[in-house]
Coordinates of C-alpha atoms and ligand atoms in Angstrom, one line a residue:
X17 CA 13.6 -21.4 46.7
X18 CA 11.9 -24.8 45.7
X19 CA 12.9 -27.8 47.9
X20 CA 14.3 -29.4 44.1
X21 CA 17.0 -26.8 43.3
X22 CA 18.3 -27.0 47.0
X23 CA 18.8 -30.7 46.6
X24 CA 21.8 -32.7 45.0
X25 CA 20.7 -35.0 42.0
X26 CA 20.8 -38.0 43.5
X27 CA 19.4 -39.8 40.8
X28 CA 21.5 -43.5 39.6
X29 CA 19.2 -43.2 36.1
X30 CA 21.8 -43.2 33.1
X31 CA 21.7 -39.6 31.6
X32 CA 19.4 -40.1 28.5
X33 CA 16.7 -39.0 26.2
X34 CA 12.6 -39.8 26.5
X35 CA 11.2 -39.1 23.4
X36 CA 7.1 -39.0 22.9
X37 CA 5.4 -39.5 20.0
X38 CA 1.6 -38.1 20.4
X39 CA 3.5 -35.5 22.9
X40 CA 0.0 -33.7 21.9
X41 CA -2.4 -36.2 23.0
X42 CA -4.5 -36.6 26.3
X43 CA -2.3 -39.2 27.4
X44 CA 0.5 -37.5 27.5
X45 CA -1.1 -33.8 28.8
X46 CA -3.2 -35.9 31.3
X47 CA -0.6 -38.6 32.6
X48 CA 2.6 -38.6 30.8
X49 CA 3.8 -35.3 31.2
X50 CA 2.7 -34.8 34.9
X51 CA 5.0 -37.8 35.6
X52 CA 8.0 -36.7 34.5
X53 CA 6.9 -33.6 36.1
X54 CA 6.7 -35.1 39.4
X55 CA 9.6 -37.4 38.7
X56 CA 11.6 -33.8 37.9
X57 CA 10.0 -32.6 41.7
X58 CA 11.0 -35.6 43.3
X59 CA 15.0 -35.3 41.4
X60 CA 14.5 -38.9 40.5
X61 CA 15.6 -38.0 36.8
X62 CA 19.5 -38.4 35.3
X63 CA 22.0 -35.4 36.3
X64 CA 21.3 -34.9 31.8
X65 CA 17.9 -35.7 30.6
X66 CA 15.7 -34.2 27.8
X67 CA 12.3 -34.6 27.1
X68 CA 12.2 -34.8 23.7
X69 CA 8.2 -34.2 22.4
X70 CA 7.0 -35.5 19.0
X71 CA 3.8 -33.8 18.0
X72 CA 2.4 -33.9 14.8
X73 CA 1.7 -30.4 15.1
X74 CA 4.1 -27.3 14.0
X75 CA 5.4 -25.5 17.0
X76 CA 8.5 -23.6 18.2
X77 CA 9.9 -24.5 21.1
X78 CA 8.6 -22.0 22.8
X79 CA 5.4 -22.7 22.2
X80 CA 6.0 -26.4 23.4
X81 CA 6.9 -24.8 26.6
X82 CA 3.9 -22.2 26.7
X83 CA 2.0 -25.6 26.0
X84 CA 3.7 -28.2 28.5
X85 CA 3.2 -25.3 31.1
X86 CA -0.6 -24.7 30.9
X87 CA -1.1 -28.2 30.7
X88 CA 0.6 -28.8 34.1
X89 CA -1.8 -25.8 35.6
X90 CA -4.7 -27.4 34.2
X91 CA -3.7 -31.2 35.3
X92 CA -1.9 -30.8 38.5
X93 CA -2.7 -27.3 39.4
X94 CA -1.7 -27.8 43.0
X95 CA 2.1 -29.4 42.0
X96 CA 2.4 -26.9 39.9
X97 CA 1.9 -23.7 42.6
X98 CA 3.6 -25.5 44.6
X99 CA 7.0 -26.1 42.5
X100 CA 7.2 -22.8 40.7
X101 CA 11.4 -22.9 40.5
X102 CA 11.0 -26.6 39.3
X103 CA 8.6 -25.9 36.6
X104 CA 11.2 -23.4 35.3
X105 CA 13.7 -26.1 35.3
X106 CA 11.3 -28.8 34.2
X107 CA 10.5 -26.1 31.1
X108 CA 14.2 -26.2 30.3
X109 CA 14.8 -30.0 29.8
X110 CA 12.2 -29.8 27.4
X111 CA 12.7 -30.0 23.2
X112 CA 9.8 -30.5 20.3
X113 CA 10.2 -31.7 17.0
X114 CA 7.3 -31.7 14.2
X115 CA 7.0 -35.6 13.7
X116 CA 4.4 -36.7 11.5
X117 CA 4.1 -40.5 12.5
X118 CA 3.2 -42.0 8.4
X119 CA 6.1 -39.5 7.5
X120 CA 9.3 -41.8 6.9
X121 CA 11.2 -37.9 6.0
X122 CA 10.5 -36.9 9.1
X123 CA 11.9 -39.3 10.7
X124 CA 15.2 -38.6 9.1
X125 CA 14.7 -35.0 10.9
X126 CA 13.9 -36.6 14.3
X127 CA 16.8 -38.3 14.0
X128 CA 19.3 -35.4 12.9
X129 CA 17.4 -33.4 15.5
X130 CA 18.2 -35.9 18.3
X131 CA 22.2 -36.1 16.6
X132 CA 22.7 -32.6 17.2
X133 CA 20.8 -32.4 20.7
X134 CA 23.3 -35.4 21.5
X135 CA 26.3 -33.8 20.5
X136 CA 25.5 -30.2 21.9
X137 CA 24.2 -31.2 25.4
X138 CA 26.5 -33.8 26.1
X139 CA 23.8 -36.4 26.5
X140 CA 24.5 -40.1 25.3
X141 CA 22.3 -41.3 22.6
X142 CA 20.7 -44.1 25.6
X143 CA 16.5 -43.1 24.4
X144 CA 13.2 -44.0 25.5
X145 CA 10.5 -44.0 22.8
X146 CA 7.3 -43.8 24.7
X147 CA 4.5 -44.2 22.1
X148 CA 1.5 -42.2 23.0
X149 CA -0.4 -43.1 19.7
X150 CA -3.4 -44.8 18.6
X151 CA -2.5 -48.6 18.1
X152 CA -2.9 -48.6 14.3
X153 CA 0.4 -46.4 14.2
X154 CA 2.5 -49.2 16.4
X155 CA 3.4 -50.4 13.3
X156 CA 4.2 -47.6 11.1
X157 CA 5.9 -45.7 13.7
X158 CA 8.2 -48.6 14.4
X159 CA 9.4 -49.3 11.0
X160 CA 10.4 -45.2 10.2
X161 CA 12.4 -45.9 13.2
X162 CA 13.7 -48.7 12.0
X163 CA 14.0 -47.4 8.2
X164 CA 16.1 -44.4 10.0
X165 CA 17.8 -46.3 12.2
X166 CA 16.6 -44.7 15.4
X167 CA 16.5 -48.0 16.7
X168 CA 20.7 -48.6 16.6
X169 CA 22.0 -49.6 19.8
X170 CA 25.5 -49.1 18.7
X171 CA 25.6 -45.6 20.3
X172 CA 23.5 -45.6 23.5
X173 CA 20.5 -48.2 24.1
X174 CA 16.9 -48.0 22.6
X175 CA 13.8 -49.1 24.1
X176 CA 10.5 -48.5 23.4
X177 CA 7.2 -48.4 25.6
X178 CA 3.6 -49.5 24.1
X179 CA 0.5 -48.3 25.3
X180 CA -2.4 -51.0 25.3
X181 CA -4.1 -52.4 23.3
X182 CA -2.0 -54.8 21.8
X183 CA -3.4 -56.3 19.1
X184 CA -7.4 -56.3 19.1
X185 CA -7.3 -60.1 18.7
X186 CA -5.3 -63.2 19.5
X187 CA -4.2 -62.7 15.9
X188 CA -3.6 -59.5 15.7
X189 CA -1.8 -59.6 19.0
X190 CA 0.5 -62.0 17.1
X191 CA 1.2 -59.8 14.5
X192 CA 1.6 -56.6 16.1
X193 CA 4.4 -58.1 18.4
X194 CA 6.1 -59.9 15.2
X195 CA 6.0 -57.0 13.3
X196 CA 7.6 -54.8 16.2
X197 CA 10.1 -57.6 16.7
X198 CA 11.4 -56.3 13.3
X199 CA 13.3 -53.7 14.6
X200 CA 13.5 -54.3 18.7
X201 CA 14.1 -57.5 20.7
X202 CA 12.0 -58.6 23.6
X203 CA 14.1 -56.9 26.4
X204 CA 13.7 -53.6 24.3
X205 CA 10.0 -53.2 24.2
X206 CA 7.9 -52.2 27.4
X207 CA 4.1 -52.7 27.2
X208 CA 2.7 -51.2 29.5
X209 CA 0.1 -52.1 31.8
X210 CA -1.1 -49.0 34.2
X211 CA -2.3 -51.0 37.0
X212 CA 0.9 -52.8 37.4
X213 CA 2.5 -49.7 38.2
X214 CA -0.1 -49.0 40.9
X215 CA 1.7 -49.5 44.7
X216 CA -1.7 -51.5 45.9
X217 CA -0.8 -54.0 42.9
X218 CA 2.7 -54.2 43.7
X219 CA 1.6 -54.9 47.5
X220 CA -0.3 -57.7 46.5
X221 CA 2.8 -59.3 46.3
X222 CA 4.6 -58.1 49.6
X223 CA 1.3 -59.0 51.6
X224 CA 1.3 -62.6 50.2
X225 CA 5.2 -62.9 50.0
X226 CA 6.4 -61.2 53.1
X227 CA 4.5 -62.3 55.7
X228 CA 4.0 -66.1 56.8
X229 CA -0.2 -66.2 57.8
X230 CA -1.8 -65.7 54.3
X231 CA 0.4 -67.9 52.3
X232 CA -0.6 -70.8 53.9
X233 CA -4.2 -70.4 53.3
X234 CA -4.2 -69.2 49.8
X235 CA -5.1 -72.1 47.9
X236 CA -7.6 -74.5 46.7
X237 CA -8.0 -76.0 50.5
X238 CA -8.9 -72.7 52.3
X239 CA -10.0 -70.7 49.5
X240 CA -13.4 -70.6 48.2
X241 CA -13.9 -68.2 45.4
X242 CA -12.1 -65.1 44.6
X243 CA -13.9 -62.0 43.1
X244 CA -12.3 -59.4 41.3
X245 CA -14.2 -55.8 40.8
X246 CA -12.7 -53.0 38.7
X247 CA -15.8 -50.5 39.0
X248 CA -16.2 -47.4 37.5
X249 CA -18.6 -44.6 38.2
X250 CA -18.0 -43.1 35.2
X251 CA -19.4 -43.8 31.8
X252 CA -17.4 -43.4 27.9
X253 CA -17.7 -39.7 28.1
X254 CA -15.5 -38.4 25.2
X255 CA -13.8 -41.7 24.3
X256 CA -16.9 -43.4 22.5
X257 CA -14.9 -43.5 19.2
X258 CA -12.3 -45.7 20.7
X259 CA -14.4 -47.2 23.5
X260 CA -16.9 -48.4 20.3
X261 CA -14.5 -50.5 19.2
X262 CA -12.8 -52.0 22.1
X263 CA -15.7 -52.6 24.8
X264 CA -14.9 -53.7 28.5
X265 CA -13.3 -57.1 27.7
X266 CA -11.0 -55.8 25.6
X267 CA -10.0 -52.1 27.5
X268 CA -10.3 -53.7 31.2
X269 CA -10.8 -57.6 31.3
X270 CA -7.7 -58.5 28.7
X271 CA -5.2 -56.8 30.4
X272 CA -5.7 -54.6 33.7
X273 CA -7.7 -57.4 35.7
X274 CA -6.6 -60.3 33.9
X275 CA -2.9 -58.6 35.2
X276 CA -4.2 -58.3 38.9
X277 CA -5.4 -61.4 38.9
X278 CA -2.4 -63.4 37.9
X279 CA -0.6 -61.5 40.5
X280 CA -2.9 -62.9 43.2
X281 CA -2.9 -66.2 42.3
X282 CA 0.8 -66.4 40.9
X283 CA 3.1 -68.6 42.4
X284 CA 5.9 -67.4 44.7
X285 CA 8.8 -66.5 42.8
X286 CA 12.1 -67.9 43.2
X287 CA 14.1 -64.6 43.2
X288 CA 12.4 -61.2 43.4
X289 CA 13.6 -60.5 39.7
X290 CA 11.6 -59.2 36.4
X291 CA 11.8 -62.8 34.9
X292 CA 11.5 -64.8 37.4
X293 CA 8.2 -62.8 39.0
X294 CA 7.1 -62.8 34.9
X295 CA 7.9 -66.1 34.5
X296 CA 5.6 -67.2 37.4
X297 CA 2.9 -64.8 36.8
X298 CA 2.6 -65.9 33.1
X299 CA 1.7 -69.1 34.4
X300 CA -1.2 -68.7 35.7
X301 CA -2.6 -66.8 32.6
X302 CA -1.7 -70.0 30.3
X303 CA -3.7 -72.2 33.0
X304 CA -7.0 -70.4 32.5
X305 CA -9.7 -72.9 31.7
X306 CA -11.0 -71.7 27.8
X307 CA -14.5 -70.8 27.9
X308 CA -15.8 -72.2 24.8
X309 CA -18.0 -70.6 22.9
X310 CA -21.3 -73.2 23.7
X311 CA -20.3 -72.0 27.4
X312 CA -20.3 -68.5 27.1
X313 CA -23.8 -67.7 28.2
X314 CA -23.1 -69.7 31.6
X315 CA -20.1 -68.3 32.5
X316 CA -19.4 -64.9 31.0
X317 CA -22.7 -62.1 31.5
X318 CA -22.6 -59.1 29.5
X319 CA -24.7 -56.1 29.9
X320 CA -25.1 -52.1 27.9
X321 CA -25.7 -48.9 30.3
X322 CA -29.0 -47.4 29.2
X323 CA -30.7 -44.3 30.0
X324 CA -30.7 -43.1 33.8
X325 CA -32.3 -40.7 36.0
X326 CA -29.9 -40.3 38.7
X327 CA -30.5 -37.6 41.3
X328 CA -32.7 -35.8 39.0
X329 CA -29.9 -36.0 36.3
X330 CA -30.4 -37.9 33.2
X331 CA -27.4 -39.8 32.3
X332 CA -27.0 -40.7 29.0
X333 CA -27.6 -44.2 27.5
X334 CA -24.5 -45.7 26.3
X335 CA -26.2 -45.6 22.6
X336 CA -26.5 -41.9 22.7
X337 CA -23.0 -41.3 23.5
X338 CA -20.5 -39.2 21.3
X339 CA -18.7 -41.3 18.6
X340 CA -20.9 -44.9 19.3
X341 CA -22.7 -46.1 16.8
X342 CA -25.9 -46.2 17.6
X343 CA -27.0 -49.6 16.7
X344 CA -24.0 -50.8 18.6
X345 CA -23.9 -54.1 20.9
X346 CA -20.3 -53.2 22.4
X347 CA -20.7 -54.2 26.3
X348 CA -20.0 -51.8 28.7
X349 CA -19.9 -54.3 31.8
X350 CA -18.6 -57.9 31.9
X351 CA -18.9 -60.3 34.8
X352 CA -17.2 -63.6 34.3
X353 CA -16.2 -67.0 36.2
X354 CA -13.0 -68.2 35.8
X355 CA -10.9 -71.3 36.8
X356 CA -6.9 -71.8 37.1
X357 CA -6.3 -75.7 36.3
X358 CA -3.2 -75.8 38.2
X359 CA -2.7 -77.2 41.4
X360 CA -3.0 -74.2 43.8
X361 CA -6.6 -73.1 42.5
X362 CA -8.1 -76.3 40.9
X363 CA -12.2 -75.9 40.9
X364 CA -11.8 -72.6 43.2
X365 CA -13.9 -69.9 41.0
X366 CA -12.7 -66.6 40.6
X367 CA -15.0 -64.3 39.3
X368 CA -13.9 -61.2 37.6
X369 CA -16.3 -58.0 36.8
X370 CA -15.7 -54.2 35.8
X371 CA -18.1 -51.6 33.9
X372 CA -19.0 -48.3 33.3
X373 CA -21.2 -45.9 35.2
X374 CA -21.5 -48.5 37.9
X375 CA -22.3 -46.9 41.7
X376 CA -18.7 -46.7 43.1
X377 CA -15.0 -46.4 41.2
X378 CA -13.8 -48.9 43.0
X379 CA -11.3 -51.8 42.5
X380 CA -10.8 -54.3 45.0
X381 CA -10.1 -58.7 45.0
X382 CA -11.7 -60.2 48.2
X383 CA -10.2 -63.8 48.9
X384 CA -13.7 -65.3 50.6
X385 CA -11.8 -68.1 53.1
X386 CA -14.3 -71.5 53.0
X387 CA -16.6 -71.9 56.4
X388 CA -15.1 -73.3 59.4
X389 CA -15.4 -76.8 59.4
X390 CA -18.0 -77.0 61.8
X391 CA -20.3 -74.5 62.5
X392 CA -21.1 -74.4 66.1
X393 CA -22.8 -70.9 65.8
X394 CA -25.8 -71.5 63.9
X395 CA -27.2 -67.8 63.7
X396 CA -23.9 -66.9 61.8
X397 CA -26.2 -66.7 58.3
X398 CA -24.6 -68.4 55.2
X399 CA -23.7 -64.5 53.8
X400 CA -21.6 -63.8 56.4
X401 CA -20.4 -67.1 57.1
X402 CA -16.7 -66.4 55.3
X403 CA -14.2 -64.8 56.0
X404 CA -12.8 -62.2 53.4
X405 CA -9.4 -60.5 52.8
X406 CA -9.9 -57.7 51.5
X407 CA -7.0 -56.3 49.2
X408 CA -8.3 -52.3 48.0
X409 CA -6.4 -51.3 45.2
X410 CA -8.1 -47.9 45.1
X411 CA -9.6 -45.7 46.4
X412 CA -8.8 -46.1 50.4
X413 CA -6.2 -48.4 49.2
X414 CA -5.2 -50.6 52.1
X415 CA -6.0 -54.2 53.0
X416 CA -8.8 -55.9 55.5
X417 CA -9.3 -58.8 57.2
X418 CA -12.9 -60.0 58.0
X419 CA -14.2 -62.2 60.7
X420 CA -17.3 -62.8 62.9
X421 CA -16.8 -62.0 66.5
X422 CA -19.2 -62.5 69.4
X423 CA -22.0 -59.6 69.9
X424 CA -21.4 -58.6 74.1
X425 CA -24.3 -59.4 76.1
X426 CA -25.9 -62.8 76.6
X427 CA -25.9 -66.1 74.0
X428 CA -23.6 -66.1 71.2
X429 CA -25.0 -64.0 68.6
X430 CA -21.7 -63.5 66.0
X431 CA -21.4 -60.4 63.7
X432 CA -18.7 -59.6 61.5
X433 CA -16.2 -57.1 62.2
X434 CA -13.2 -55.9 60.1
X435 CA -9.3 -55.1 60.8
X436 CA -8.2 -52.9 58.2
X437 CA -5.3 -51.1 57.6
X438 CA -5.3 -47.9 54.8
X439 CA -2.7 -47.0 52.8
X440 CA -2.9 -43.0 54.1
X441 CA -2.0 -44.2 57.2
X442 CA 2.1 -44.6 56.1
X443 CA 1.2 -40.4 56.9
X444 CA 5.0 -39.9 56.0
X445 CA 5.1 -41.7 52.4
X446 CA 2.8 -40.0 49.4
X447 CA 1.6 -42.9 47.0
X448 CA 3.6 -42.4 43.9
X449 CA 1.2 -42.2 40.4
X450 CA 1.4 -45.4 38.0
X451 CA 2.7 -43.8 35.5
X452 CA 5.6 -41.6 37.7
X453 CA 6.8 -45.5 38.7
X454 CA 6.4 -47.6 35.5
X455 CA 8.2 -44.9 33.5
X456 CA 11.0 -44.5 36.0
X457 CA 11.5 -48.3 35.7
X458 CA 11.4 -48.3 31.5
X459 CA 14.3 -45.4 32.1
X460 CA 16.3 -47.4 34.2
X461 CA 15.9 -50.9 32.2
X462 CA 13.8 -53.3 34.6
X463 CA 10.5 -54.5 33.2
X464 CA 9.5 -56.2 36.0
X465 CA 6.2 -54.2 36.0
X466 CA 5.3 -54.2 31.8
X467 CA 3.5 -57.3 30.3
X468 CA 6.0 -59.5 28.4
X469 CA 4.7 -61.0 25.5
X470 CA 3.9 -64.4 26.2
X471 CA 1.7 -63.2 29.2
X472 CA -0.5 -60.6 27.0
X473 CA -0.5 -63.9 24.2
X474 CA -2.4 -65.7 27.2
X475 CA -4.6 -63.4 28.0
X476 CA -6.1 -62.9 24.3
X477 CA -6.1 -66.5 23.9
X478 CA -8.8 -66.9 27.1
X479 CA -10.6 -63.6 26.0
X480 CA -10.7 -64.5 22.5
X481 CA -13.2 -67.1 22.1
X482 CA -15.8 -64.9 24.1
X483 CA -15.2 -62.0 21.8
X484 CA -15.5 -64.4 19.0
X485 CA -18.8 -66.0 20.5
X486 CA -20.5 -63.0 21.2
X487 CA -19.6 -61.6 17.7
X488 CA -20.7 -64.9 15.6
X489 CA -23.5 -65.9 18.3
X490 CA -26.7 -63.1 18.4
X491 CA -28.5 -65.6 20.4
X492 CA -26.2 -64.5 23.5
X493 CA -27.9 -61.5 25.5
X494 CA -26.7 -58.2 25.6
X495 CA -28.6 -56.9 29.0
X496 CA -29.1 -53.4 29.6
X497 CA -28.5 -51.8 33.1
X498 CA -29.5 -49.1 34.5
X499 CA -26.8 -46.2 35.3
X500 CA -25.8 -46.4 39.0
X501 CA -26.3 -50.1 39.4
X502 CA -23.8 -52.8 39.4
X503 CA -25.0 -53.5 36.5
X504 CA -27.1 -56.8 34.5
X505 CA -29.2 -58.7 37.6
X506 CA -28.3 -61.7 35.2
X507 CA -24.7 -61.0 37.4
X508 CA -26.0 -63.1 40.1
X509 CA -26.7 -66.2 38.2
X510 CA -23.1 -67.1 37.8
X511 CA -22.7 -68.6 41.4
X512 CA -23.4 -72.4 41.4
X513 CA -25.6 -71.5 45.0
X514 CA -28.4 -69.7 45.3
X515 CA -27.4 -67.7 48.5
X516 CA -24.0 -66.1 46.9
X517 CA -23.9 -62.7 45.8
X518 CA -21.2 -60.7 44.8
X519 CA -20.0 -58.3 47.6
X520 CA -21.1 -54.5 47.2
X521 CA -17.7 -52.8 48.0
X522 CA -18.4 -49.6 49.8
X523 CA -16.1 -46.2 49.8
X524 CA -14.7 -47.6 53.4
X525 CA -13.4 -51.3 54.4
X526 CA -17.3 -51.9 55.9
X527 CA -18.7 -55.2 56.7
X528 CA -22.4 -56.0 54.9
Ligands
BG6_81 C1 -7.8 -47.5 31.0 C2 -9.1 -47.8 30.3 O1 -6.8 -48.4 30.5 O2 -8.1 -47.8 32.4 C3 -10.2 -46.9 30.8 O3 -8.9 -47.6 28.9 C4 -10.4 -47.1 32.3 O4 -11.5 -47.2 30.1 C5 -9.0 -46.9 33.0 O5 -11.2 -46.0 32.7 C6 -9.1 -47.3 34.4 O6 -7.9 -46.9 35.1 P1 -8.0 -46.5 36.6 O7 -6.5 -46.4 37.0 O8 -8.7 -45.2 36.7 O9 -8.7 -47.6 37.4

């Protein structure tokens, strides 16, 4: 018998209801669903919970169960083998209801359906709304809630979770959040932001705040330049319709690393509570320096994957991909340099990258630490002259240290060496998914992990007039990479000196 049915719920969530709109989609087979599968495994879910999913197609329910089942086989086959008695009980907490999102009548059903589930099951009318949909149905898909009252929190509380984007503009950013605000108050909408579900993230925050040697150093005096890398080895694949319109500013710059990055360079927080650690790291997003549009070209590099041979295998250019147009100047890698005018990080640069089909999936911040004041060991080469802290966010999450130490033998010839420590090495503890943590959170109430909305209004208002440059200025290159590489060699010329390069992150915490 599984491990889960021998177990007591333990859970302290309030019994409620998660309800998914695009219950269909590849979000929700590929992340969404396997979540609350896990969260099921783990018994982290309310003593009476339903998973309620809102597909636009016609099914019974036992086809929504035929459905949810194969995709847990084909998305986490090994769970699934593993947790056969769970998957039967995971299969009975779950409901479907036909929900056409620009469909105002059936949003009457949904709610009547939801009514009678209430009434029947026991379970308080307390809902999450996860919306699993493209963007351009926020809106719509708010106001039939609101037209139907599904948003009423005079029987049980109501909150609802965003996927990014939100908003494709400073603008529209704007209106999308007033337009939700029409129905839901702050404290009821989630945005969610994967990568600040993701443990490494979070331990950004313990490694600074918990131990008394790196908070001392992190600042303008011991810091020289930070560099952020969110690399993938991947290119568009099947998502060139969406990716054609969003580009890496918008899907990775404008939230995920813009996110990370406030986290490193956030202040401490008073308290260790949702506002208070939002209060501080929205901060630091409203003291980027603007990048005006006549500096663009220095400080922001753009590039375009183009067609590769790699290991005898062409790889597509990003032109020739499914659903792009063809003619299309959306950039697939970004490299930037950033400041914070505050007073921790005045004039310390941070530079931030990320693209597609790039050698490694990799996403690390290294904290270079400025030279020793006086360098009595002369063969110590400028490259390896700092030292790094290395915080891994995936994969071999963990954090390093690097220093030079003295080669045995005679003179004093210094290499550097690295103390690393990985995540795998907590042998006992399995790294919870993103997703598994940052919906557990939306169920029981703390938002501590999902962007408010004056920290996502910063971030479009520093991306912004970049977007708006590159769109209104053709003079502005677009450089083409070659698959494999880390991308434009235009990267390089964004550091002031000449001997600076960007660190190639390899697989393992390595010294170059
Ligand atoms: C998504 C982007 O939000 O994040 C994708 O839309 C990107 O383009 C993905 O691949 C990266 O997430 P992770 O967790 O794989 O680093």
């Amino acid at each position: 018998m599984d491990e889960i049915v021998k177990k007591k719920k333990k859970s302290n969530v309030e019994n409620q209801i998660l309800v998914i709109f695009g219950s269909n989609g590849d979000l929700s087979k590929r992340k969404l669903i396997p979540a609350i599968f896990q969260l099921y495994i783990d018994n982290l879910l309310p003593e009476k919970f339903i998973l309620l999913c809102a597909g636009s197609q016609e099914k019974s329910e036992k086809e929504n169960r035929e459905d949810v089942s194969e995709t847990l086989n084909k998305f986490v086959p090994k769970t699934t083998a593993e947790n056969p008695e769970a998957l039967k009980g995971f299969l009975d907490v779950l409901y479907y209801k036909k929900v056409h999102n620009q469909t105002e009548s059936d949003f009457v059903g949904l709610k009547e359906y939801i009514d009678g589930l209430s009434a029947t099951l026991e379970i308080p009318k307390n809902i999450v709304y996860y919306f699993s949909i493209p963007p351009f149905l926020y809106e719509v898909v708010a106001s039939n809630m609101v037209k139907c009252g599904l948003n009423t929190e005079l029987d049980g509380w109501k909150r609802i979770i965003v996927e990014k984007p939100f908003g494709y503009s400073y603008d529209t950013a704007i209106d999308l959040d007033k337009k939700l605000r029409n129905g839901f108050n702050e404290e009821q909408i989630y945005r969610i932001d994967h990568y600040l579900g993701k443990e490494t993230v979070q331990n950004i925050m313990v490694t600074r705040f918990s131990n008394g040697f790196f908070e001392p150093i992190w600042n303008r005096k011991y810091v020289d330049r930070v560099e952020i890398t969110g690399a993938e080895k991947i290119g568009v694949g099947d998502r060139g319709g969406y990716y054609d319109t969003s580009g890496a500013m918008r899907d990775m710059i404008q939230n995920h690393l813009l996110q990370v990055l406030a986290v490193v360079a956030m202040e401490p927080p008073s308290v260790f509570d949702s506002e208070s650690i939002r209060n501080e790291s929205v901060k630091v997003l409203q003291s980027l320096r603007q990048i005006k549009p006549a500096q663009v070209s220095k400080y922001v590099v753009r590039g375009q994957y183009t067609e590769t041979a790699v290991d005898d295998v062409v790889k597509k250019a990003y032109l020739q991909e499914k659903g792009v147009n063809p003619e299309s100047t959306t950039e697939t890698f970004v490299a930037l340099k950033l400041f914070i005018d505050n007073w921790r990080w005045s004039e310390v640069p941070f530079y931030v990258r990320t693209g597609k089909n790039l050698p490694e999936r990799v996403t690390e911040v290294v904290i270079h630490l400025k030279p020793a004041p006086h360098q009595l060991f002369k063969q110590r080469c400028m490259s390896q002259s700092t030292n790094m802290i290395i915080l891994r966010i995936n994969p071999d999450a963990g954090v390093a240290v690097d220093f030079g130490m003295k080669i045995p033998g005679a003179g004093y010839k210094v290499q550097n060496v690295n103390m690393a420590f990985h995540y795998s090495d907590l042998a006992d503890k399995k790294i919870s998914e993103a997703y598994e943590r940052l919906l557990l959170d939306a169920m029981i109430g703390d938002s501590t992990l999902y962007a408010r909305a004056d920290a996502v209004k910063a971030s479009w208002k520093f991306v912004d007039p970049i977007l708006t440059a590159w769109k209104n200025d053709p003079s502005i290159p677009l450089y083409q990479y070659n698959c494999n590489t880390w991308g434009p060699k235009e990267v390089d010329s964004l550091f002031d000196e000449k001997f600076l390069k960007w660190r190639a992150p390899f697989q393992k915490f390595k010294t170059e």
